[in-house]
Amino acid sequence: MALYYSLYGRRCRSLVGWFEPREARLLSTTMVRDAPENVKLIQESLHMVESRQKSYADRKDRDVAFMVSEKVILRYFSMKGVLRFGKKDKLIPRYLDPFKVLLRVGEVAYRHALPPILLGVHSVFHVFIIRKYYEDQSHVLDFSSVQLDENLAHKEESMAIFNRQVQKLSWFGFMKALE
């Protein structure tokens, strides 16, 4: 320890530097006798902490597999100031449009058929980002009932008028309405 003291001007903080050589010989028998018990105690504590952390990680683990040509949606993670997938930070969707699975790459990654607008994006995504797409037929619009003319325009007709009210406001009435 004299070398450490001469280099740094203070005693070493490790456990080795806490005892003088004579004291270490006196404590060595008790330390050797207690060492296996201390090692077992430390191993049990580490195992307990490890199992607790593993239980936290297992809650998030999903065993998911997708079939080829199945539709999936991609989770969108926004970062401030970064333009991803052609979307800006405000009013972005949580998931991107449904894409077809082309190929399984490894155990946890899939290659997708991306549209030409996403040409610069890598087409392989981890299972963490992918969610299964459940197609809802009630959201699909039926265009057979729409009548189009030669200009590809249509006339909108109102179904019903529930309430009609005519109000004439003066400047003071307008200011009162704002309050």
PDB file of N, CA, C and O in Angstrom, residues 9 31 37-38 55 78 88 103 112 119 135 152 178:
ATOM      1  N   GLY A   9      -1.265   9.882  -2.613  1.00  0.00           N
ATOM      2  CA  GLY A   9      -1.287  10.680  -1.395  1.00  0.00           C
ATOM      3  C   GLY A   9      -2.381  10.294  -0.427  1.00  0.00           C
ATOM      4  O   GLY A   9      -2.708  11.050   0.480  1.00  0.00           O
ATOM      5  N   MET A  31     -12.201 -15.421   8.198  1.00  0.00           N
ATOM      6  CA  MET A  31     -12.664 -15.099   6.857  1.00  0.00           C
ATOM      7  C   MET A  31     -12.759 -16.359   5.996  1.00  0.00           C
ATOM      8  O   MET A  31     -13.724 -16.533   5.254  1.00  0.00           O
ATOM      9  N   GLU A  37     -20.173 -19.689   3.444  1.00  0.00           N
ATOM     10  CA  GLU A  37     -21.506 -19.238   3.846  1.00  0.00           C
ATOM     11  C   GLU A  37     -21.843 -17.896   3.192  1.00  0.00           C
ATOM     12  O   GLU A  37     -22.965 -17.702   2.712  1.00  0.00           O
ATOM     13  N   ASN A  38     -20.868 -16.992   3.162  1.00  0.00           N
ATOM     14  CA  ASN A  38     -21.096 -15.695   2.536  1.00  0.00           C
ATOM     15  C   ASN A  38     -21.321 -15.832   1.029  1.00  0.00           C
ATOM     16  O   ASN A  38     -22.167 -15.130   0.461  1.00  0.00           O
ATOM     17  N   SER A  55     -39.137 -12.157 -14.220  1.00  0.00           N
ATOM     18  CA  SER A  55     -40.599 -12.129 -14.203  1.00  0.00           C
ATOM     19  C   SER A  55     -41.116 -10.833 -14.826  1.00  0.00           C
ATOM     20  O   SER A  55     -42.129 -10.830 -15.516  1.00  0.00           O
ATOM     21  N   SER A  78     -42.491   7.774 -32.642  1.00  0.00           N
ATOM     22  CA  SER A  78     -42.063   9.098 -33.088  1.00  0.00           C
ATOM     23  C   SER A  78     -40.911   9.586 -32.229  1.00  0.00           C
ATOM     24  O   SER A  78     -40.831   9.290 -31.044  1.00  0.00           O
ATOM     25  N   LYS A  88     -45.231  13.632 -40.026  1.00  0.00           N
ATOM     26  CA  LYS A  88     -44.705  14.615 -39.088  1.00  0.00           C
ATOM     27  C   LYS A  88     -45.085  14.214 -37.668  1.00  0.00           C
ATOM     28  O   LYS A  88     -45.877  13.311 -37.452  1.00  0.00           O
ATOM     29  N   LEU A 103     -41.986 -12.820 -45.997  1.00  0.00           N
ATOM     30  CA  LEU A 103     -41.040 -13.869 -45.641  1.00  0.00           C
ATOM     31  C   LEU A 103     -40.695 -13.767 -44.171  1.00  0.00           C
ATOM     32  O   LEU A 103     -40.620 -12.665 -43.612  1.00  0.00           O
ATOM     33  N   HIS A 112     -41.605  -7.434 -45.182  1.00  0.00           N
ATOM     34  CA  HIS A 112     -42.930  -6.971 -45.566  1.00  0.00           C
ATOM     35  C   HIS A 112     -42.912  -6.352 -46.952  1.00  0.00           C
ATOM     36  O   HIS A 112     -41.889  -5.857 -47.417  1.00  0.00           O
ATOM     37  N   LEU A 119     -40.008   3.633 -49.951  1.00  0.00           N
ATOM     38  CA  LEU A 119     -38.914   2.981 -50.660  1.00  0.00           C
ATOM     39  C   LEU A 119     -37.620   2.988 -49.851  1.00  0.00           C
ATOM     40  O   LEU A 119     -36.870   2.027 -49.861  1.00  0.00           O
ATOM     41  N   GLU A 135     -59.168  -7.183 -40.022  1.00  0.00           N
ATOM     42  CA  GLU A 135     -59.915  -6.424 -41.017  1.00  0.00           C
ATOM     43  C   GLU A 135     -61.369  -6.315 -40.593  1.00  0.00           C
ATOM     44  O   GLU A 135     -62.005  -7.307 -40.262  1.00  0.00           O
ATOM     45  N   LEU A 152     -67.364  12.336 -63.605  1.00  0.00           N
ATOM     46  CA  LEU A 152     -67.023  11.581 -62.393  1.00  0.00           C
ATOM     47  C   LEU A 152     -67.354  12.377 -61.131  1.00  0.00           C
ATOM     48  O   LEU A 152     -66.614  12.376 -60.159  1.00  0.00           O
ATOM     49  N   LEU A 178     -69.827  35.698 -27.429  1.00  0.00           N
ATOM     50  CA  LEU A 178     -68.451  35.260 -27.221  1.00  0.00           C
ATOM     51  C   LEU A 178     -68.112  35.122 -25.745  1.00  0.00           C
ATOM     52  O   LEU A 178     -67.219  34.368 -25.377  1.00  0.00           O
TER      53      LEU A 178
END
